[in-house]
Coordinates of C-alpha atoms in Angstrom, one line a residue:
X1 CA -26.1 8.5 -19.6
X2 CA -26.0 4.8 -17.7
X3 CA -29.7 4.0 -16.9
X4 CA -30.6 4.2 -13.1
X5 CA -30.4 1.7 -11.1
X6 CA -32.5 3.3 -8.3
X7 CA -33.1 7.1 -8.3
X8 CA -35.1 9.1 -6.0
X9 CA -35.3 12.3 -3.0
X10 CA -32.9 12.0 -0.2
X11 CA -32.1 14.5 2.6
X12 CA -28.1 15.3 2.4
X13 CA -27.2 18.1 5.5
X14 CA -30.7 19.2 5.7
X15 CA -31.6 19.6 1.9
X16 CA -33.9 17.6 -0.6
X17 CA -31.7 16.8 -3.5
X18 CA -31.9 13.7 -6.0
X19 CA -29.8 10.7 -5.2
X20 CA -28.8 8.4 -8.1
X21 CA -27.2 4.9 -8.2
X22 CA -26.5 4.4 -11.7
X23 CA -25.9 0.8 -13.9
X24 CA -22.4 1.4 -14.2
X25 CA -22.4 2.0 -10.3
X26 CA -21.8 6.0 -9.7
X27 CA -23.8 7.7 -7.1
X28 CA -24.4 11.0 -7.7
X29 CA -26.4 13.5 -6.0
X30 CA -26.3 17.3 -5.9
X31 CA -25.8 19.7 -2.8
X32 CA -22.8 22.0 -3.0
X33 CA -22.0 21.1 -6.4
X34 CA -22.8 17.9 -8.5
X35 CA -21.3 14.9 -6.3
X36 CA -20.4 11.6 -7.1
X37 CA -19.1 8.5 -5.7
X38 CA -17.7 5.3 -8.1
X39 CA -18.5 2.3 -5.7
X40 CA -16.6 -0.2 -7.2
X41 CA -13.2 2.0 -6.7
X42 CA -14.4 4.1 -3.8
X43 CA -17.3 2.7 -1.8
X44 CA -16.2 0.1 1.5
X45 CA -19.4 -0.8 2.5
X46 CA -22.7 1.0 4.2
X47 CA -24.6 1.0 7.4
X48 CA -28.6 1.9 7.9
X49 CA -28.6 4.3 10.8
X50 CA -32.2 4.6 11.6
X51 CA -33.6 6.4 9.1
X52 CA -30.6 7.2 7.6
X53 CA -27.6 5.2 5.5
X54 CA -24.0 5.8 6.3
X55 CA -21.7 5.3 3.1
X56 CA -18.2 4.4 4.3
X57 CA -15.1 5.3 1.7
X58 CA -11.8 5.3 0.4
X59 CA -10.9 8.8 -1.4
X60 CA -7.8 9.5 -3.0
X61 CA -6.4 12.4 -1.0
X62 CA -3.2 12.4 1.3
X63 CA -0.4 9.8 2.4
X64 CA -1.9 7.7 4.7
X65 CA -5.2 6.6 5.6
X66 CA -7.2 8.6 8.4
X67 CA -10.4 9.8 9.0
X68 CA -11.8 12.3 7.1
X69 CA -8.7 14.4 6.6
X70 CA -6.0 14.4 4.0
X71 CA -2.9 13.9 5.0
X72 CA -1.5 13.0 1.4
X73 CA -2.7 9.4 0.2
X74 CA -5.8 7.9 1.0
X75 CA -8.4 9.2 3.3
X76 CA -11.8 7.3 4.8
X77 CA -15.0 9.9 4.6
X78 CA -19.0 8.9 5.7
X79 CA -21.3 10.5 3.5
X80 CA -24.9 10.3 5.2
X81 CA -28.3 10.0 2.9
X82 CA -32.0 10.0 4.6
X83 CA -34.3 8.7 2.6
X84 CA -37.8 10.3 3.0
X85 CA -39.4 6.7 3.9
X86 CA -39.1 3.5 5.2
X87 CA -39.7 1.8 1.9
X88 CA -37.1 3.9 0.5
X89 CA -34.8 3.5 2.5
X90 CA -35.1 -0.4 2.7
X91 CA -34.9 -0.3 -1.7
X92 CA -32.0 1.8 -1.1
X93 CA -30.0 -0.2 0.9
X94 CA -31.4 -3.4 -1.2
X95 CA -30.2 -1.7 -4.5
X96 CA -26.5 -1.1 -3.0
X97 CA -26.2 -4.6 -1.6
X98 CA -27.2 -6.4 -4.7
X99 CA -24.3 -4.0 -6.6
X100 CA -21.4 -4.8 -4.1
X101 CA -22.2 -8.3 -3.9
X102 CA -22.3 -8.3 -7.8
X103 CA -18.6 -7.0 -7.5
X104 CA -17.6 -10.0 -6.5
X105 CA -15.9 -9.1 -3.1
X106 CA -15.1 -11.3 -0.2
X107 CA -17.3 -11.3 2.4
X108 CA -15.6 -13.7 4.7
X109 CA -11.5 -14.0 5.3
X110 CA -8.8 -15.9 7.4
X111 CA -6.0 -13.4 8.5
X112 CA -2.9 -14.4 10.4
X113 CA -0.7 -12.0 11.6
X114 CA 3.0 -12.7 12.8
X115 CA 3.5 -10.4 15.9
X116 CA 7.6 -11.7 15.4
X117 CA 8.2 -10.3 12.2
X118 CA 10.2 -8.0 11.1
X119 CA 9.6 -4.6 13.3
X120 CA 7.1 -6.7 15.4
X121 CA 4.8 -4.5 14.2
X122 CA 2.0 -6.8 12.5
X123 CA -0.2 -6.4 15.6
X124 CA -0.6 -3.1 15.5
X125 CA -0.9 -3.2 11.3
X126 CA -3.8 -5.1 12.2
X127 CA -5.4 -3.2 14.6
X128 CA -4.7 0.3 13.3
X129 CA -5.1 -0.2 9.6
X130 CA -6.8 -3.1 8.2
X131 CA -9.4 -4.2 11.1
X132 CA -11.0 -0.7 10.5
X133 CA -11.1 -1.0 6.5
X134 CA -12.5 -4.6 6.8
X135 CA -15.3 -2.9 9.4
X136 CA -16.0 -0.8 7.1
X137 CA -16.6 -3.3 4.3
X138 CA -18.8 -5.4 6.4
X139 CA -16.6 -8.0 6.2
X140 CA -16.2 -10.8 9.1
X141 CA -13.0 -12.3 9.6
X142 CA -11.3 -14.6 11.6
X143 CA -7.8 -13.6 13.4
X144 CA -5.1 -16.2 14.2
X145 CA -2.1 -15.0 15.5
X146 CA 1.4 -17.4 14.8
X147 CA 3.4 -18.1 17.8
X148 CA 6.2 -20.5 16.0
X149 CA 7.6 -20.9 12.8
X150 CA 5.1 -23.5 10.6
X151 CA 2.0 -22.4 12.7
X152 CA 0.5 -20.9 9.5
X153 CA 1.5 -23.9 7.2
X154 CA -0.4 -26.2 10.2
X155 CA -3.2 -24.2 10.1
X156 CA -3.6 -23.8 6.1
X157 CA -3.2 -27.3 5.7
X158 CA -6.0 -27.9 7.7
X159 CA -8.4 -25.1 7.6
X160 CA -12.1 -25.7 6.8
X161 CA -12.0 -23.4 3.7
X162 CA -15.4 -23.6 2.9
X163 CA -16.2 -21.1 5.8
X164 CA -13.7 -18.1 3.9
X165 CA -13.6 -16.4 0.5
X166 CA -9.8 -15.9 1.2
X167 CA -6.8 -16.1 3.6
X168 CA -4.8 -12.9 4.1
X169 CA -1.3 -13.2 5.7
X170 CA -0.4 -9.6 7.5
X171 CA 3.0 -9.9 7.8
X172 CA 6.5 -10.5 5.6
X173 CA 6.4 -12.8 2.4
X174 CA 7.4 -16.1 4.7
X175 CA 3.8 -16.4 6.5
X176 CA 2.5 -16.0 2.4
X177 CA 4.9 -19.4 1.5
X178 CA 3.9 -21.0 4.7
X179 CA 0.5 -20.9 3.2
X180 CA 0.9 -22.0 0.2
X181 CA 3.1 -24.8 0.9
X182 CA 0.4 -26.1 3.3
X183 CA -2.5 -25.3 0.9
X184 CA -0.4 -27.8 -2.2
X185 CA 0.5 -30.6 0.8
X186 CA -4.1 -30.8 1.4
X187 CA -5.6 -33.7 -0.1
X188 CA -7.9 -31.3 -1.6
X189 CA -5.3 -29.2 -3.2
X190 CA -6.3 -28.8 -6.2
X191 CA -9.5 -26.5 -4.9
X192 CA -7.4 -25.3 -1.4
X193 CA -5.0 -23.6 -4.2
X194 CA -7.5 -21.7 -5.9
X195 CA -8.3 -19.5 -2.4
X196 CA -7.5 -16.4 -3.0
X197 CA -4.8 -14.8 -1.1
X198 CA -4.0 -11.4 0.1
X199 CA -0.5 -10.0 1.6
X200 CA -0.2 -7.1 3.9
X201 CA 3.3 -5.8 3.9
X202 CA 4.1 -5.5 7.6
X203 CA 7.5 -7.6 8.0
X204 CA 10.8 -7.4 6.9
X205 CA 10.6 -8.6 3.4
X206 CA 7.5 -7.3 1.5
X207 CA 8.6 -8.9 -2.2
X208 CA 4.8 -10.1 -2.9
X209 CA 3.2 -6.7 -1.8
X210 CA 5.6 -4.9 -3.3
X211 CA 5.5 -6.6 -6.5
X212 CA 1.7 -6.6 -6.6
X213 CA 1.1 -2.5 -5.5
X214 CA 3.8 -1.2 -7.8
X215 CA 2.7 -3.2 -10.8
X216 CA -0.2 -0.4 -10.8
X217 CA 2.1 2.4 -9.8
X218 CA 0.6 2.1 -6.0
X219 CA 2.6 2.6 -3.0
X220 CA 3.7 -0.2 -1.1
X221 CA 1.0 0.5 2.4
X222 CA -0.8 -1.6 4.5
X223 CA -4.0 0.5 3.7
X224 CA -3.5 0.1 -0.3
X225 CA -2.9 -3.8 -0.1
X226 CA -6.1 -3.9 2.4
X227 CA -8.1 -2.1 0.0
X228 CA -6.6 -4.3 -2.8
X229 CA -8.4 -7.4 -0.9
X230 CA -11.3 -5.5 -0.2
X231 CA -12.7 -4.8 -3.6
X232 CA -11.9 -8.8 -4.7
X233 CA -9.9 -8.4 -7.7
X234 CA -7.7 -11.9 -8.6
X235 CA -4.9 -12.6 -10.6
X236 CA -3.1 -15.8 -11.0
X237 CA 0.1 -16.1 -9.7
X238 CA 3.2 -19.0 -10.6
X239 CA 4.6 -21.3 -8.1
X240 CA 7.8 -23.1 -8.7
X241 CA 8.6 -26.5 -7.2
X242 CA 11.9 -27.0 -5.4
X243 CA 13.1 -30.6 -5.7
X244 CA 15.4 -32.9 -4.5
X245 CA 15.0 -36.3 -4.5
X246 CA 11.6 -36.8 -2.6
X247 CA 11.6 -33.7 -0.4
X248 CA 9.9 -30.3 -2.4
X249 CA 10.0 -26.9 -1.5
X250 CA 6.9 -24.7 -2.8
X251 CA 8.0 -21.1 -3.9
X252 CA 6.5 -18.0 -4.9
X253 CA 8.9 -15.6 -4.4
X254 CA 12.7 -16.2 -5.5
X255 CA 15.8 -18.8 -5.0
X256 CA 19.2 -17.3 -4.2
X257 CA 22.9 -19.1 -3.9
X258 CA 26.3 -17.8 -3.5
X259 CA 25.9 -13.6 -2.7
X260 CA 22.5 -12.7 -2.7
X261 CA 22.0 -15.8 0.2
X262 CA 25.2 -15.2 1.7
X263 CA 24.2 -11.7 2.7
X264 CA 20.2 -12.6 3.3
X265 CA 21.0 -15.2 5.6
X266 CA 25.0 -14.3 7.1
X267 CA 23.7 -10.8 7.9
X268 CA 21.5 -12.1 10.4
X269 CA 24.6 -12.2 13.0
X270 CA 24.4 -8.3 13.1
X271 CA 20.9 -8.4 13.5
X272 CA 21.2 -6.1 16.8
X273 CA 22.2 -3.6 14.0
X274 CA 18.5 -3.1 12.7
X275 CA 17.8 -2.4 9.1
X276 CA 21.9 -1.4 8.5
X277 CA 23.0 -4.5 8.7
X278 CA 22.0 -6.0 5.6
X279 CA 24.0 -3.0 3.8
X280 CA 26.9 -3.4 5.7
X281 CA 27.0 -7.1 5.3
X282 CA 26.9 -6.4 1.5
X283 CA 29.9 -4.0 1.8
X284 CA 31.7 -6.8 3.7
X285 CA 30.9 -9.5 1.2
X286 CA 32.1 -7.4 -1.4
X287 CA 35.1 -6.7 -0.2
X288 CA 36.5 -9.9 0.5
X289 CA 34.3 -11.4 -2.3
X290 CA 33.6 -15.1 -2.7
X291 CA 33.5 -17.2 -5.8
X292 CA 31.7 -20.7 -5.9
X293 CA 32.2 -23.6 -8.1
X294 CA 29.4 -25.1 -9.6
X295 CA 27.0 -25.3 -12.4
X296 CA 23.4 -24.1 -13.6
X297 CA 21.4 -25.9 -16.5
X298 CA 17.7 -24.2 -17.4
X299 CA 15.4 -25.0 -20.3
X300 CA 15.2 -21.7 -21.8
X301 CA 12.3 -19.3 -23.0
X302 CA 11.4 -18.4 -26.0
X303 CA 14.2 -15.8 -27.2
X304 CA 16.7 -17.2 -24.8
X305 CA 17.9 -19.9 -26.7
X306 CA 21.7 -18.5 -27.2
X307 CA 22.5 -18.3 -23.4
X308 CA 25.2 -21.2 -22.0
X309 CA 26.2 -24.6 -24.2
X310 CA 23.5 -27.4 -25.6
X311 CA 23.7 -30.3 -22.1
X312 CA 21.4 -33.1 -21.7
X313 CA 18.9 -33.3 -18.6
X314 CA 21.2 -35.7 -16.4
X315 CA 18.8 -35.3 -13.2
X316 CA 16.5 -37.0 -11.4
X317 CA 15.0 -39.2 -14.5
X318 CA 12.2 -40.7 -12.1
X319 CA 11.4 -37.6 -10.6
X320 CA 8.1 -36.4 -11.9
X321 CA 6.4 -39.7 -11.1
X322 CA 8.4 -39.5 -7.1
X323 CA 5.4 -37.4 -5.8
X324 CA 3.2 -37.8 -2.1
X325 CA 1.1 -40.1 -1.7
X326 CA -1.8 -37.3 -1.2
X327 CA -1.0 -33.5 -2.0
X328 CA 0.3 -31.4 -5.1
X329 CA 1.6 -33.6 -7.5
X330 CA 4.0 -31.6 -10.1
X331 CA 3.6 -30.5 -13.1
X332 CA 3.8 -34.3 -15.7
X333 CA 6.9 -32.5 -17.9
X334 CA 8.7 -34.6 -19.7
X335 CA 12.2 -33.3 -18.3
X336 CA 14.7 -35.3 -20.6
X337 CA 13.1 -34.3 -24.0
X338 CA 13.4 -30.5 -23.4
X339 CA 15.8 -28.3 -24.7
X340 CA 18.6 -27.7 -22.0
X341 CA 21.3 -25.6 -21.8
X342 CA 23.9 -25.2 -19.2
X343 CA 26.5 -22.6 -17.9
X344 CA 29.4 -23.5 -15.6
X345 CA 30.9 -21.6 -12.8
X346 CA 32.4 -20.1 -10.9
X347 CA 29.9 -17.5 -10.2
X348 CA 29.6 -14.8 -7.7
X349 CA 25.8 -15.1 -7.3
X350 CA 22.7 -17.3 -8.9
X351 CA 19.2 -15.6 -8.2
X352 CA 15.9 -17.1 -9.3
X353 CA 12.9 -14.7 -9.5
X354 CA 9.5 -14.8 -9.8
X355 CA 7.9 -11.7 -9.1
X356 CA 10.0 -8.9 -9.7
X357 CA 10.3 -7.3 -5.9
X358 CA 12.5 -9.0 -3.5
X359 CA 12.1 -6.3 -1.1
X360 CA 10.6 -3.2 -0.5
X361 CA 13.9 -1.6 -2.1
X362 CA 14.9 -4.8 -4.2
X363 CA 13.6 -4.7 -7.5
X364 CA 15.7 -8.1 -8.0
X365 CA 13.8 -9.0 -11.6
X366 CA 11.9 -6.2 -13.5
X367 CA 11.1 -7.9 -16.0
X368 CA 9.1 -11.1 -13.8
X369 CA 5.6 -11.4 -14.7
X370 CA 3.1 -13.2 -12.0
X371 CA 1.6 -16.1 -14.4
X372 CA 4.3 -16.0 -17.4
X373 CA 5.1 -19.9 -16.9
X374 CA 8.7 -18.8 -16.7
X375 CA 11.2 -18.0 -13.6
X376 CA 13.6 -15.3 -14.1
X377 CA 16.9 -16.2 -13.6
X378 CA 20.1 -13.6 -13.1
X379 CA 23.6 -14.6 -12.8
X380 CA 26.4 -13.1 -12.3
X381 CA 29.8 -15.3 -13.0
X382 CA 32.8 -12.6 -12.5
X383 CA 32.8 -8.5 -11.7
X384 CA 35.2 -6.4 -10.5
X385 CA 34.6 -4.8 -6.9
X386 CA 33.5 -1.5 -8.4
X387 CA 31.3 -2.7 -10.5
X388 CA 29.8 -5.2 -8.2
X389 CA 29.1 -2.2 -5.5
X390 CA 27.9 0.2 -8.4
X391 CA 25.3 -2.9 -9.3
X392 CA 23.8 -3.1 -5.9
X393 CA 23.6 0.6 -5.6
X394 CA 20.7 -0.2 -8.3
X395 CA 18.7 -3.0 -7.3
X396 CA 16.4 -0.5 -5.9
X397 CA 15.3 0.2 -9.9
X398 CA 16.6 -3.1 -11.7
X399 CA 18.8 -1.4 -13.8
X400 CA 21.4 -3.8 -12.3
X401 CA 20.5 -6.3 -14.6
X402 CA 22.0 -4.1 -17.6
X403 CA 25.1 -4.7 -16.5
X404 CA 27.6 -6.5 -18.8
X405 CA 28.7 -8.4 -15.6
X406 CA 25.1 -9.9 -15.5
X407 CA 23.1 -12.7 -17.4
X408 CA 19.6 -11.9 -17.3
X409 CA 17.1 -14.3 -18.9
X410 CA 14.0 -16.2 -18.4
X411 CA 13.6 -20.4 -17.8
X412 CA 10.8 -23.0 -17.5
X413 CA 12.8 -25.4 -15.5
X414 CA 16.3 -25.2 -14.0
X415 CA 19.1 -27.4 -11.7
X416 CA 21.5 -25.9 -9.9
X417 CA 24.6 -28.1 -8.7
X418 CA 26.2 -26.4 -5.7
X419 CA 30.3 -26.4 -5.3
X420 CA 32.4 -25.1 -3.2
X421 CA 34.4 -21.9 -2.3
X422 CA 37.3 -21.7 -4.8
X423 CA 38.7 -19.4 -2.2
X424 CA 38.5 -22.3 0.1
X425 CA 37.4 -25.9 -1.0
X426 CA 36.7 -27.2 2.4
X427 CA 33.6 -24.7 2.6
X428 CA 30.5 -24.5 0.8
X429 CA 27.7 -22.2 0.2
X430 CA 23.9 -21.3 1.2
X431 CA 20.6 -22.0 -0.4
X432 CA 18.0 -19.7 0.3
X433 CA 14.2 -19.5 -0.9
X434 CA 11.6 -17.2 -0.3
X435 CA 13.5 -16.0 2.8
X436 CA 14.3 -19.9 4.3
X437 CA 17.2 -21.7 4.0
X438 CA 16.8 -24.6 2.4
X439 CA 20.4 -26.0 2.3
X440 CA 23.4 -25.0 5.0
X441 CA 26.8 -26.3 3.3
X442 CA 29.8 -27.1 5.1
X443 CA 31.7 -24.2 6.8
X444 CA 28.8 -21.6 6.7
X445 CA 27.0 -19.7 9.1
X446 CA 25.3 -21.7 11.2
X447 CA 25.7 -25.0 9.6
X448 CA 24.9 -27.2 11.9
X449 CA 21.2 -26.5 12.3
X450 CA 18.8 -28.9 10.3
X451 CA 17.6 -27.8 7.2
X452 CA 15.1 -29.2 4.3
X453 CA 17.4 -30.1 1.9
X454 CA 21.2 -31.1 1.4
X455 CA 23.5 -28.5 -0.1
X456 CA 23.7 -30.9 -3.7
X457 CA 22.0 -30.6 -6.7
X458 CA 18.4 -29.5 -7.0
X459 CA 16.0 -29.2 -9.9
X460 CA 13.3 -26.7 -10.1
X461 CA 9.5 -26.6 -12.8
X462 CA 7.1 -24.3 -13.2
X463 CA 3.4 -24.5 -12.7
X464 CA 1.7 -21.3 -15.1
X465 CA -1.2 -19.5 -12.4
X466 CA -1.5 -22.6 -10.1
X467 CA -2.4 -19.8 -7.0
X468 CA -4.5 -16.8 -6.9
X469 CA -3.8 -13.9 -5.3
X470 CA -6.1 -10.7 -4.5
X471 CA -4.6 -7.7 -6.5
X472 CA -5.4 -4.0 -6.9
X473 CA -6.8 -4.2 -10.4

C-alpha cells in the first residue's frame, strides 16, 4: 500500500473512524463500508468550516451535473470530516493544499463569455455550470463579457497575463481564434502563446470542445470541459498560418472553399430557421450543385507522396521573411525546396482540418491529431448527387472520408488558387476559416462587405504545438 501522507481520527456523521490521504493521493476512510475518494480525478477543492473540512467533488454518476443527485453523468457531493483538534485540522487542511497545488492546477483564469453566440445562451453556461465548479475549486477568476466582434482579440492582445494561469473562452470556437490571433499579434508572443487555454462549448460551433472531450470518449458538456480546465491538464495544440501577401490569418480549427463554405456561410440567410437551416441549405446546394475552377498544391506527409502531379512552389518566394514588425513571425520553412504536389480542379469542395470536430455533429477529419505538424486536407473533385447526399449523411462519424468520391490525406503546407463557378464564370466562390470569412468572391452572398483577404491565391504552414490548450487527460 502507498505510504500516508497524513493519517489520523476524524468524526464522519457522528462516528470516529480513520481518515487517510495517501502518497498517490486517495482518501480513504471507513464508515458504512471502506470509502475512498481519488483527488486528482475527483476532488474540486475544500473549505474549513469551523472545526470541520468540507470536501467538494465531481463523481461519476448521471447526465448532467447537480447537486448531490444522479441524474446520469456527473454529480457534485460534500463529504464533511471533523478533525478531533485544532492542530489536526490545520495539518489536514495543510496536507491537502500542498497535494492539489502539486497537481499543477490553475488557480487564477480569464473567462470571456459571448452572450451573442449561438443560442445566446453563454450567460447562463456561465452562471449555471462553470461559476459553481470554479467556486468549488477555489479558483478566482476574472469575467469579461464581449459586446462586438474582435472584443476578445483586443482584450488578449493586451491582457496583463502575468495575473492568470489561463484564459478560457465560454462560447463557440470563434471567441477561441479571436484569442489566439491576438495572443500571436503581442510583442511578447512567444510566452502570451504558451497560456493555456480552455473552451467551453456553449455556441454554435463547438469543433475544439468537441474534438478535445471525445478524444477520451467524454461527452461534449459544459460541465466535462470545466472540469477538464479545472484539474490543469495541457496538451499542445497546432496552429496554421493563413497568408496572403502581408495580411495572415491564425487558425486552429479548419479552412473550407467551394461546398463546405458555401453552406457555412450562405445558410446564414435562413438563419430565422434555427438549427434546420444549415441541413436544408445542404439539400439545396446539392441539388443544384456547384463546381469551381481552381487548383490546390500541398507539400505532402510522409505516406502521402502519390496524391496529385510533381509542381514547383510558384508562390510568394519572399514570403517567410514579409512578417510584422512586432508579433508571431512564421515558421523560417524553406518553401521552394520542398516537395510539392498539385491537383487541379474543378472540385466540389476543398476542406482543411486540424482537429477532427467541426461541429458538435461534424466529425470533418477523424484522423486530425492536435500537435501532428500536419493539416488534414479532404477534397472532393466530382460526385454524383446520391452519393454526395449519402456522404453528408456521415459526417457525423467520418466515414465520409471512405468514399471513393473523396481525397483524404495529410499536408505541411498548402496554396489554394480560387476560380470561378464553371456553372457560371462571372461568379466566384467563398473562403471560410475557423467560422470567418476570410475572402467574399464576386457574385456571392454578401459580397460586398469587407473582408481580410481577396478571393486569389493563398498559402498556408504549419507551426507543430505552438498553443496549449487545457484538456481532460
Amino acid at each position: 500500500m502507498d505510504q500516508a501522507i497524513m493519517s489520523d481520527r476524524v468524526l464522519v456523521n457522528g462516528a470516529i473512524t480513520p481518515l487517510t490521504l495517501t502518497g498517490d493521493g486517495v482518501l480513504r476512510w471507513s464508515g458504512g463500508g471502506q470509502r475512498s475518494l481519488t483527488v486528482e480525478k475527483e476532488v474540486l477543492g475544500f473549505v474549513a468550516e469551523g472545526s470541520r473540512i468540507r470536501i467538494r467533488t465531481v463523481l461519476e454518476g448521471g447526465g448532467g451535473i447537480c447537486c448531490g443527485e444522479s441524474s446520469g453523468g456527473l454529480v457534485r457531493k460534500d463529504f464533511v470530516f471533523e478533525p478531533l483538534s485544532e492542530d489536526s485540522q490545520r495539518l489536514w487542511c495543510e496536507k491537502l493544499r500542498e497535494y492539489i497545488d502539486s497537481l499543477g492546477r490553475p488557480k487564477r483564469l480569464f473567462i470571456f463569455v459571448n452572450p451573442f453566440g449561438g443560442k445566446k445562451i453563454a450567460s447562463k453556461i456561465f452562471l449555471d455550470e462553470v461559476k459553481p465548479l470554479l467556486e468549488d475549486a477555489n479558483i478566482q477568476f476574472t469575467v469579461q463579457e464581449t459586446d462586438h466582434q474582435l472584443h476578445a482579440k483586443e482584450v488578449a492582445n493586451r491582457l496583463d497575463l502575468s495575473k492568470y494561469d489561463g484564459i478560457v473562452c465560454v462560447s463557440g470556437d470563434g471567441i477561441l481564434v479571436e484569442v489566439v490571433n491576438g495572443l500571436l499579434e503581442r510583442e511578447d508572443w512567444s510566452a502570451a502563446i504558451k497560456t493555456p487555454l480552455g473552451v467551453v462549448p456553449a455556441g454554435t460551433g463547438n469543433g475544439m470542445a468537441k474534438s478535445l472531450l471525445d478524444n477520451v470518449g467524454e461527452p461534449c458538456k459544459a460541465s466535462n470541459a470545466v472540469l477538464a480546465i479545472i484539474r490543469g491538464h495541457k496538451r499542445l495544440l497546432d496552429v496554421a498560418t493563413i497568408s496572403q501577401g502581408e495580411t495572415k490569418f491564425y487558425s486552429i480549427l479548419m479552412l473550407a472553399w467551394g461546398l463546405v463554405a458555401d453552406i457555412d456561410i450562405e445558410s446564414e440567410k435562413y438563419r430565422w430557421m434555427g438549427s434546420a437551416r444549415i441541413d436544408f441549405y445542404a439539400l439545396l446546394r446539392i441539388f443544384y450543385l456547384r463546381h469551381y475552377t481552381g487548383r490546390v498544391s500541398f507539400v505532402p506527409a510522409p505516406g502521402y507522396e502519390d496524391y496529385g502531379e510533381p509542381t514547383s512552389f510558384n508562390g510568394d518566394s519572399e514570403w517567410k521573411i514579409k512578417t510584422r514588425q512586432h508579433g508571431y513571425r512564421t515558421p523560417d520553412v524553406d518553401l521552394e525546396n520542398l516537395a510539392w504536389r498539385t491537383i487541379n480542379g474543378p472540385f466540389i469542395s476543398v476542406w482543411l482540418h486540424n482537429v477532427p470536430w467541426g461541429g458538435e455533429d461534424t466529425m470533418a477529419a477523424p484522423d486530425a491529431k492536435f500537435s501532428d505538424g500536419y493539416l488534414d486536407l479532404i477534397i472532393m473533385k466530382d460526385s454524383p448527387r446520391l452519393s454526395l447526399l449519402a456522404m453528408m449523411s456521415k459526417l457525423n462519424n467520418g466515414d465520409h472520408v471512405k468514399s471513393p468520391y473523396v481525397v483524404y490525406l495529410k499536408v505541411k503546407a498548402f496554396a489554394l488558387e480560387p476560380g470561378p463557378r464553371i456553372e457560371d464564370p462571372t461568379e466566384e466562390g467563398i473562403i471560410d476559416s475557423d467560422g470567418e470569412v476570410l475572402a467574399r468572391g464576386k457574385g456571392t452572398y454578401m459580397c460586398d462587405q469587407k473582408t481580410l483577404m481577396t478571393y486569389n491565391k493563398l498559402q498556408i504552414t504549419v507551426d507543430q504545438g505552438l498553443a496549449t490548450v487545457f484538456t481532460p487527460v
